[in-house]
Coordinates of C-alpha atoms in Angstrom, one line a residue:
M1 CA -27.3 -18.1 2.1
D2 CA -29.6 -16.2 -0.6
I3 CA -26.9 -13.7 -1.9
L4 CA -29.4 -12.2 -4.2
H5 CA -31.7 -11.5 -0.9
I6 CA -28.8 -10.1 0.9
H7 CA -27.7 -8.0 -2.0
S8 CA -31.3 -6.3 -2.0
L9 CA -31.3 -5.5 1.3
F10 CA -27.4 -4.0 0.9
L11 CA -28.7 -1.9 -1.7
K12 CA -31.2 -0.5 0.9
C13 CA -28.3 0.5 2.9
N14 CA -25.7 3.5 2.7
S15 CA -22.6 1.8 3.7
V16 CA -21.0 -1.6 5.2
S17 CA -19.3 -1.6 8.6
I18 CA -17.4 -4.5 10.6
D19 CA -16.5 -2.4 13.3
T20 CA -19.1 -0.9 15.8
R21 CA -16.9 2.1 16.7
K22 CA -17.4 3.4 13.1
I23 CA -21.1 2.5 12.2
E24 CA -23.2 4.9 10.4
P25 CA -26.9 5.4 10.4
N26 CA -28.5 2.9 7.8
S27 CA -25.7 0.6 7.3
L28 CA -24.9 -2.8 7.0
F29 CA -23.3 -4.4 9.9
V30 CA -21.4 -7.8 9.3
A31 CA -20.2 -9.5 12.5
I32 CA -16.7 -11.2 11.7
K33 CA -15.1 -13.5 14.2
G34 CA -11.2 -12.4 15.0
E35 CA -8.8 -13.9 16.6
H36 CA -9.3 -12.1 19.9
F37 CA -13.0 -11.2 19.6
D38 CA -16.5 -12.4 18.2
A39 CA -18.2 -9.5 16.7
N40 CA -21.6 -11.3 16.9
T41 CA -21.7 -10.1 20.5
F42 CA -21.8 -6.5 19.4
V43 CA -25.1 -7.0 17.0
S44 CA -27.5 -5.1 19.5
E45 CA -25.0 -2.3 19.8
A46 CA -24.7 -1.8 16.1
L47 CA -28.6 -2.0 15.7
E48 CA -28.8 0.7 18.5
K49 CA -26.2 2.9 16.8
G50 CA -28.1 2.8 13.4
A51 CA -27.4 -0.3 11.4
S52 CA -30.6 -1.3 9.7
Y53 CA -29.4 -4.7 9.1
V54 CA -26.8 -7.1 10.6
I55 CA -25.3 -10.4 9.2
I56 CA -24.4 -13.0 12.0
D57 CA -23.2 -16.6 12.0
N58 CA -24.3 -17.4 15.7
E59 CA -27.8 -18.0 15.9
D60 CA -27.6 -16.9 19.9
Y61 CA -27.3 -13.3 18.9
F62 CA -30.4 -13.1 16.5
V63 CA -32.5 -10.1 17.5
D64 CA -35.2 -9.6 15.2
Q65 CA -36.0 -9.6 11.1
R66 CA -33.4 -7.1 10.9
T67 CA -30.8 -10.1 11.7
I68 CA -29.5 -12.1 8.7
L69 CA -28.2 -15.5 9.9
V70 CA -25.7 -17.2 7.7
E71 CA -23.0 -19.9 8.0
N72 CA -20.1 -17.9 7.9
S73 CA -20.2 -14.0 8.2
L74 CA -16.7 -13.4 6.4
I75 CA -17.5 -15.7 3.2
A76 CA -20.7 -13.9 3.4
L77 CA -19.3 -10.5 3.1
Q78 CA -17.0 -11.9 0.4
E79 CA -19.8 -13.2 -1.4
L80 CA -21.8 -10.4 -1.2
A81 CA -18.9 -8.2 -2.4
K82 CA -18.4 -10.5 -5.6
F83 CA -21.9 -10.3 -6.3
H84 CA -22.1 -6.6 -6.4
R85 CA -19.1 -6.3 -8.1
Q86 CA -20.6 -8.6 -11.2
Y87 CA -24.0 -6.4 -10.5
L88 CA -22.3 -3.2 -11.3
K89 CA -20.3 -4.1 -14.1
L90 CA -17.8 -1.1 -13.9
P91 CA -14.1 -1.5 -15.0
I92 CA -11.9 -2.4 -12.1
I93 CA -8.1 -1.7 -12.0
A94 CA -6.2 -4.1 -9.6
L95 CA -3.1 -2.9 -8.1
T96 CA -0.5 -5.1 -6.1
G97 CA 3.3 -5.1 -5.6
S98 CA 6.1 -5.4 -3.0
N99 CA 6.5 -1.4 -2.6
G100 CA 4.7 1.7 -3.4
K101 CA 1.3 0.1 -3.7
T102 CA -0.9 2.4 -1.5
T103 CA 1.0 5.7 -3.1
T104 CA 0.6 4.6 -6.6
K105 CA -3.0 3.8 -5.8
E106 CA -3.6 7.4 -4.4
L107 CA -1.5 8.8 -7.5
I108 CA -3.6 6.9 -10.0
Y109 CA -6.9 8.2 -8.2
V110 CA -6.1 11.9 -8.3
V111 CA -5.4 11.4 -12.2
L112 CA -8.4 9.4 -13.1
S113 CA -10.7 11.6 -10.7
K114 CA -9.7 14.5 -13.2
K115 CA -12.4 12.9 -15.6
Y116 CA -14.3 10.1 -14.0
N117 CA -16.1 9.5 -10.7
T118 CA -13.5 7.3 -9.2
K119 CA -13.5 5.2 -6.0
A120 CA -10.5 3.7 -4.6
T121 CA -9.3 1.5 -1.5
I122 CA -9.4 3.5 1.6
G123 CA -6.0 3.5 3.3
N124 CA -4.4 0.2 3.1
L125 CA -7.6 -2.1 3.5
N126 CA -6.2 -4.6 0.8
N127 CA -6.6 -8.1 2.2
H128 CA -9.5 -10.8 2.3
I129 CA -11.7 -8.3 4.2
G130 CA -10.4 -5.3 3.1
V131 CA -11.0 -5.8 -0.7
P132 CA -14.7 -7.2 -0.2
L133 CA -15.3 -3.8 1.8
T134 CA -13.5 -1.8 -0.8
L135 CA -16.1 -3.3 -3.8
L136 CA -19.0 -2.6 -1.5
S137 CA -18.0 0.9 -1.4
F138 CA -18.7 1.2 -5.4
N139 CA -22.0 2.1 -6.6
G140 CA -24.2 2.7 -9.5
E141 CA -22.3 6.6 -10.0
T142 CA -18.9 5.0 -9.6
E143 CA -17.0 4.8 -13.0
I144 CA -13.8 3.4 -12.4
G145 CA -13.0 1.2 -9.5
I146 CA -9.4 0.9 -8.1
V147 CA -8.5 -1.9 -5.7
E148 CA -5.2 -2.3 -4.0
M149 CA -4.5 -5.9 -3.1
G150 CA -2.0 -6.9 -0.7
A151 CA -0.5 -10.5 -0.1
N152 CA 1.6 -12.5 2.6
H153 CA 1.3 -15.9 1.3
K154 CA 0.8 -17.5 -2.1
K155 CA -2.9 -17.8 -3.7
E156 CA -4.0 -14.9 -2.1
I157 CA -4.0 -12.6 -5.0
E158 CA -5.6 -15.2 -6.9
F159 CA -8.3 -15.3 -4.5
L160 CA -8.8 -11.4 -4.4
C161 CA -8.6 -11.4 -8.2
D162 CA -11.5 -13.8 -8.3
L163 CA -13.5 -11.6 -5.8
A164 CA -12.9 -8.2 -7.8
K165 CA -12.3 -9.9 -11.3
P166 CA -10.4 -6.8 -12.5
D167 CA -10.4 -5.5 -16.1
Y168 CA -6.8 -4.0 -15.7
G169 CA -3.8 -5.1 -13.5
Y170 CA -0.6 -3.2 -12.2
I171 CA 2.1 -4.5 -10.5
T172 CA 4.6 -2.0 -8.8
N173 CA 7.4 -4.0 -8.5
F174 CA 8.7 -7.5 -7.0
G175 CA 10.9 -7.0 -4.1
K176 CA 11.7 -8.5 -0.5
A177 CA 8.6 -8.6 1.2
H178 CA 6.5 -10.9 3.5
L179 CA 9.5 -13.4 3.2
E180 CA 8.0 -15.1 6.2
G181 CA 5.0 -16.2 4.3
F182 CA 6.5 -16.4 0.5
G183 CA 9.9 -18.2 1.7
N184 CA 12.1 -16.0 -0.8
V185 CA 12.1 -13.7 -3.8
E186 CA 11.2 -16.4 -6.2
G187 CA 8.1 -16.9 -4.2
V188 CA 7.2 -13.2 -3.9
I189 CA 7.3 -13.0 -7.8
E190 CA 5.1 -16.3 -8.2
A191 CA 2.6 -15.1 -5.8
K192 CA 2.4 -11.4 -7.3
S193 CA 2.3 -13.1 -10.8
E194 CA -1.0 -14.7 -9.8
M195 CA -2.6 -11.3 -11.2
Y196 CA -0.7 -11.8 -14.5
H197 CA -2.4 -15.3 -14.5
Y198 CA -5.7 -14.2 -13.9
L199 CA -5.6 -11.4 -16.4
S200 CA -4.0 -13.8 -19.1
E201 CA -6.7 -16.3 -18.7
N202 CA -9.5 -13.8 -18.8
D203 CA -8.1 -11.6 -21.7
K204 CA -7.7 -8.6 -19.5
L205 CA -5.0 -5.8 -19.8
A206 CA -1.8 -5.4 -18.1
F207 CA -0.1 -2.0 -17.4
I208 CA 3.4 -2.5 -17.3
N209 CA 6.8 -0.9 -16.7
L210 CA 9.5 -1.9 -19.2
E211 CA 12.4 -1.2 -16.9
D212 CA 11.3 -3.9 -14.9
R213 CA 12.5 -7.4 -16.6
I214 CA 10.3 -9.4 -14.5
Q215 CA 7.3 -7.5 -15.6
V216 CA 8.3 -7.9 -19.5
E217 CA 9.1 -11.5 -19.2
K218 CA 5.8 -12.4 -17.1
T219 CA 3.7 -10.5 -19.6
K220 CA 4.8 -11.7 -23.1
T221 CA 1.5 -13.1 -23.8
L222 CA -0.6 -10.7 -22.5
K223 CA -2.4 -7.4 -23.8
S224 CA -0.6 -4.4 -22.3
Y225 CA 0.0 -0.9 -22.0
S226 CA 3.6 0.2 -21.3
F227 CA 5.7 3.0 -20.2
G228 CA 9.5 3.0 -20.4
I229 CA 12.4 5.4 -19.7
N230 CA 13.8 6.9 -23.2
K231 CA 11.9 4.3 -24.9
E232 CA 10.2 5.4 -28.3
Y233 CA 8.3 2.0 -28.6
A234 CA 6.6 2.5 -25.1
N235 CA 3.0 3.7 -25.1
V236 CA 4.3 6.4 -22.6
N237 CA 7.9 7.5 -23.3
I238 CA 9.3 9.0 -20.0
T239 CA 12.0 11.6 -21.2
S240 CA 13.3 12.8 -18.0
I241 CA 13.3 11.8 -14.3
K242 CA 15.0 14.1 -11.5
A243 CA 15.3 13.9 -7.8
N244 CA 16.7 16.2 -5.3
P245 CA 14.8 15.8 -3.2
F246 CA 11.4 16.0 -5.1
V247 CA 10.8 14.0 -8.2
E248 CA 10.3 15.9 -11.5
I249 CA 9.1 13.7 -14.5
S250 CA 9.1 14.8 -18.2
Y251 CA 7.1 13.0 -21.1
S252 CA 5.5 14.5 -24.3
N253 CA 7.2 18.0 -23.2
I254 CA 5.1 18.1 -20.3
V255 CA 7.0 18.4 -16.9
I256 CA 5.7 17.3 -13.7
S257 CA 7.0 18.6 -10.5
T258 CA 5.7 16.6 -7.7
H259 CA 5.7 16.7 -3.7
L260 CA 6.9 13.0 -3.6
I261 CA 10.5 12.5 -2.3
G262 CA 13.0 10.1 -3.9
L263 CA 13.7 8.3 -7.0
Y264 CA 12.1 5.3 -5.7
N265 CA 8.7 7.2 -6.2
A266 CA 9.5 7.8 -9.9
N267 CA 7.7 4.6 -11.1
N268 CA 4.7 5.2 -8.9
I269 CA 4.2 8.4 -10.7
N270 CA 5.1 6.7 -14.1
G271 CA 2.2 4.1 -13.2
A272 CA -0.2 6.9 -12.7
I273 CA 0.8 9.0 -15.8
T274 CA 0.6 5.8 -18.0
I275 CA -2.8 4.8 -16.8
G276 CA -4.3 8.5 -17.0
K277 CA -3.0 8.3 -20.6
Y278 CA -4.9 4.9 -21.4
F279 CA -7.9 6.3 -20.0
E280 CA -7.4 9.7 -22.0
V281 CA -7.0 11.9 -19.1
D282 CA -5.9 15.1 -20.4
D283 CA -2.1 16.0 -20.1
R284 CA -2.9 19.2 -18.3
D285 CA -5.1 17.2 -15.8
I286 CA -2.5 14.5 -15.2
K287 CA 0.1 17.2 -14.6
E288 CA -2.1 19.2 -12.3
S289 CA -3.4 16.3 -10.4
L290 CA 0.0 14.9 -9.8
E291 CA 1.6 18.4 -8.8
G292 CA -1.4 18.8 -6.4
Y293 CA -0.5 15.6 -4.3
V294 CA 1.0 15.9 -1.1
P295 CA 2.1 12.4 0.7
E296 CA 0.6 12.0 4.2
N297 CA 0.4 8.9 6.7
N298 CA 3.9 8.6 7.2
R299 CA 4.6 8.1 3.6
S300 CA 8.0 9.9 2.3
Q301 CA 6.7 13.2 4.0
L302 CA 8.9 15.9 4.3
L303 CA 8.8 17.7 7.2
S304 CA 10.7 20.7 9.3
K305 CA 11.3 20.8 13.0
G306 CA 13.5 23.2 14.4
T307 CA 16.4 23.3 12.1
N308 CA 15.9 20.0 10.8
Q309 CA 14.6 18.6 7.9
I310 CA 12.8 15.2 8.2
I311 CA 11.8 12.5 5.7
L312 CA 9.4 10.5 7.6
D313 CA 8.9 7.2 5.6
A314 CA 7.4 5.0 8.8
Y315 CA 4.6 3.8 6.9
N316 CA 6.3 0.4 6.3
A317 CA 9.6 -1.2 5.7
N318 CA 11.1 -4.3 3.9
P319 CA 14.6 -4.7 2.7
S320 CA 13.8 -3.7 -0.9
S321 CA 12.2 -0.3 0.1
M322 CA 14.7 0.3 3.1
T323 CA 17.6 0.0 0.3
V324 CA 16.1 2.4 -2.0
A325 CA 15.2 4.9 0.7
I326 CA 18.9 4.6 1.9
E327 CA 20.6 4.9 -1.6
N328 CA 18.2 8.0 -2.3
F329 CA 19.0 9.7 1.3
V330 CA 22.9 9.4 0.9
Q331 CA 23.0 11.2 -2.5
L332 CA 21.1 14.2 -1.3
D333 CA 23.0 17.3 -1.1
N334 CA 22.9 17.7 2.5
S335 CA 26.1 17.9 5.0
N336 CA 24.9 16.6 8.1
K337 CA 22.6 13.4 7.6
V338 CA 21.1 11.3 10.1
M339 CA 19.4 8.0 10.0
I340 CA 16.8 6.5 12.4
L341 CA 16.1 2.8 10.8
G342 CA 13.7 0.4 12.6
D343 CA 13.5 -3.4 12.4
M344 CA 11.6 -5.0 9.2
F345 CA 8.9 -7.4 10.0
E346 CA 7.5 -10.6 8.2
L347 CA 11.1 -11.8 6.8
G348 CA 11.0 -15.3 8.6
Q349 CA 14.2 -17.1 8.7
E350 CA 15.9 -14.4 6.3
S351 CA 15.1 -11.8 8.9
H352 CA 19.0 -11.8 10.6
Q353 CA 20.6 -11.9 7.2
E354 CA 18.4 -9.1 5.8
H355 CA 19.0 -6.5 8.7
K356 CA 22.9 -7.6 8.5
L357 CA 23.0 -6.5 4.8
I358 CA 21.2 -3.2 5.7
V359 CA 23.7 -2.6 8.4
N360 CA 26.5 -3.6 6.1
L361 CA 25.1 -1.2 3.2
L362 CA 25.9 1.6 5.2
L363 CA 29.5 0.8 6.2
S364 CA 30.6 2.9 3.5
Q365 CA 28.6 6.1 4.9
E366 CA 31.4 7.2 7.4
N367 CA 29.5 10.8 7.7
V368 CA 25.8 9.6 8.1
I369 CA 25.1 9.1 12.0
C370 CA 22.9 5.6 12.1
Y371 CA 20.3 5.0 14.6
F372 CA 19.2 1.3 14.6
I373 CA 16.2 0.2 16.5
G374 CA 14.6 -3.1 17.3
K375 CA 15.6 -6.8 18.2
D376 CA 16.8 -7.7 14.3
F377 CA 19.1 -4.6 14.1
Y378 CA 20.2 -5.0 17.7
A379 CA 21.2 -8.6 17.1
N380 CA 23.4 -7.2 14.3
K381 CA 25.3 -4.6 16.5
I382 CA 29.1 -3.5 15.5
E383 CA 31.2 -1.2 17.2
R384 CA 31.7 2.0 14.9
N385 CA 32.0 5.6 15.9
N386 CA 28.6 7.0 13.7
F387 CA 26.5 3.7 14.6
Y388 CA 23.9 3.6 17.6
F389 CA 22.1 0.2 18.1
Y390 CA 18.9 0.1 20.5
E391 CA 16.9 -2.7 21.3
T392 CA 13.7 -0.8 22.3
F393 CA 12.3 2.6 21.0
E394 CA 12.4 3.9 25.1
A395 CA 16.3 3.3 24.7
L396 CA 16.5 5.3 21.7
S397 CA 14.2 8.0 22.8
K398 CA 16.1 8.3 26.2
H399 CA 19.4 8.8 24.2
L400 CA 17.5 11.6 21.8
L401 CA 16.5 13.6 25.1
E402 CA 20.1 13.6 26.0
T403 CA 21.6 14.4 22.5
K404 CA 20.5 17.3 20.8
I405 CA 20.3 16.9 16.6
E406 CA 20.6 20.4 14.9
N407 CA 20.7 21.4 11.5
S408 CA 20.4 18.1 10.0
S409 CA 18.7 16.1 7.3
I410 CA 17.0 13.1 9.1
L411 CA 15.6 9.8 7.4
I412 CA 13.1 7.9 9.7
K413 CA 12.2 4.4 7.9
G414 CA 11.0 1.3 9.8
S415 CA 7.9 -1.3 9.5
R416 CA 4.7 0.0 10.6
G417 CA 4.8 -2.0 13.9
M418 CA 7.8 0.2 15.0
A419 CA 5.9 3.2 14.7
L420 CA 8.9 5.6 14.3
E421 CA 6.8 8.7 13.7
K422 CA 6.9 8.8 17.6
T423 CA 10.4 9.7 16.9
L424 CA 9.4 13.3 16.0
D425 CA 8.2 14.1 19.6
F426 CA 12.3 13.4 20.7
L427 CA 13.6 15.4 17.9

């Protein structure tokens, strides 16, 4: 595989695609084998739809001189991305963590875009395929790149850092996520800290939250730029945080009133402020960008439906994010509260216990009506006047059609696979 030749052809293209349903004219199509399909079979379709070149790893699907045959298409995509990153030599910020990655990435993006031509990971394309696609979306006009990195097993962040070779790194937090792959929280910390190892070995800089003892401990030998709450020695001293329900942040006599709900979003905002300050974005622009950001895609969205106020946080869930969402919700100054909570996925052997802990957390909330949906929550079913357990979404929806919820504040939270945004149709 001559990566220099492939890169020269890529530079002639406008984009890269791995999905013929999203093909664009003058694109490079990379045929990747999946568990249930072989994209080599779509090569002719990709060319018909406007792809200028296609990368394949099955010679049976060779078409003409527009076809690039490699040993493994996925590895070719990754090596092309790695080469392209080194070719551009632009500063890259890498971002990982158990919770808040995508929101933090978007906040950093809107802040830096005030001063720089900035590009960032689209959606949550943050794995061994998504990161290469993100890197290949950067071009000669990109001044700063932001790369979100997800992981569900050890050595994944290490691999992604080797591809992206970030100049800066930020870990949002360490929590109970993907325990099925990591084993326990210690495994999460070890895996996420692979980013710190990369930064240390390559003399790069880490952005750190001084309120997080793990971050402080893990970055003692790193170059760093920090934020803290009422810590004058921090590079950015956050002087006030409020949330009822929207988060308001103060620093350096600047007050930022956001459209983000819950104290759990405060550090996402603080991280974006800190990175903006490091890159010398004007305070007025930081304020304007963060106050103008409105969350979407089921991430802490505040919605009104009939007489109800709804916090839709169905983008994803793990024990850490579920706990902080619940704690924030019960503190709101509303009388009639309802929670619709769905199963948390990828917890492995810890799943039963973690779902039980969430149920137990709500035992003291006698005035909150709690709906639990999914097999794992149902396995922890207990009899209680304000608790309702449903093994399937269909069972819940039938109940909601028969029971009208009015004049209430409603929290909807669950893993992406639960697709709890469907609940809106029944409220």
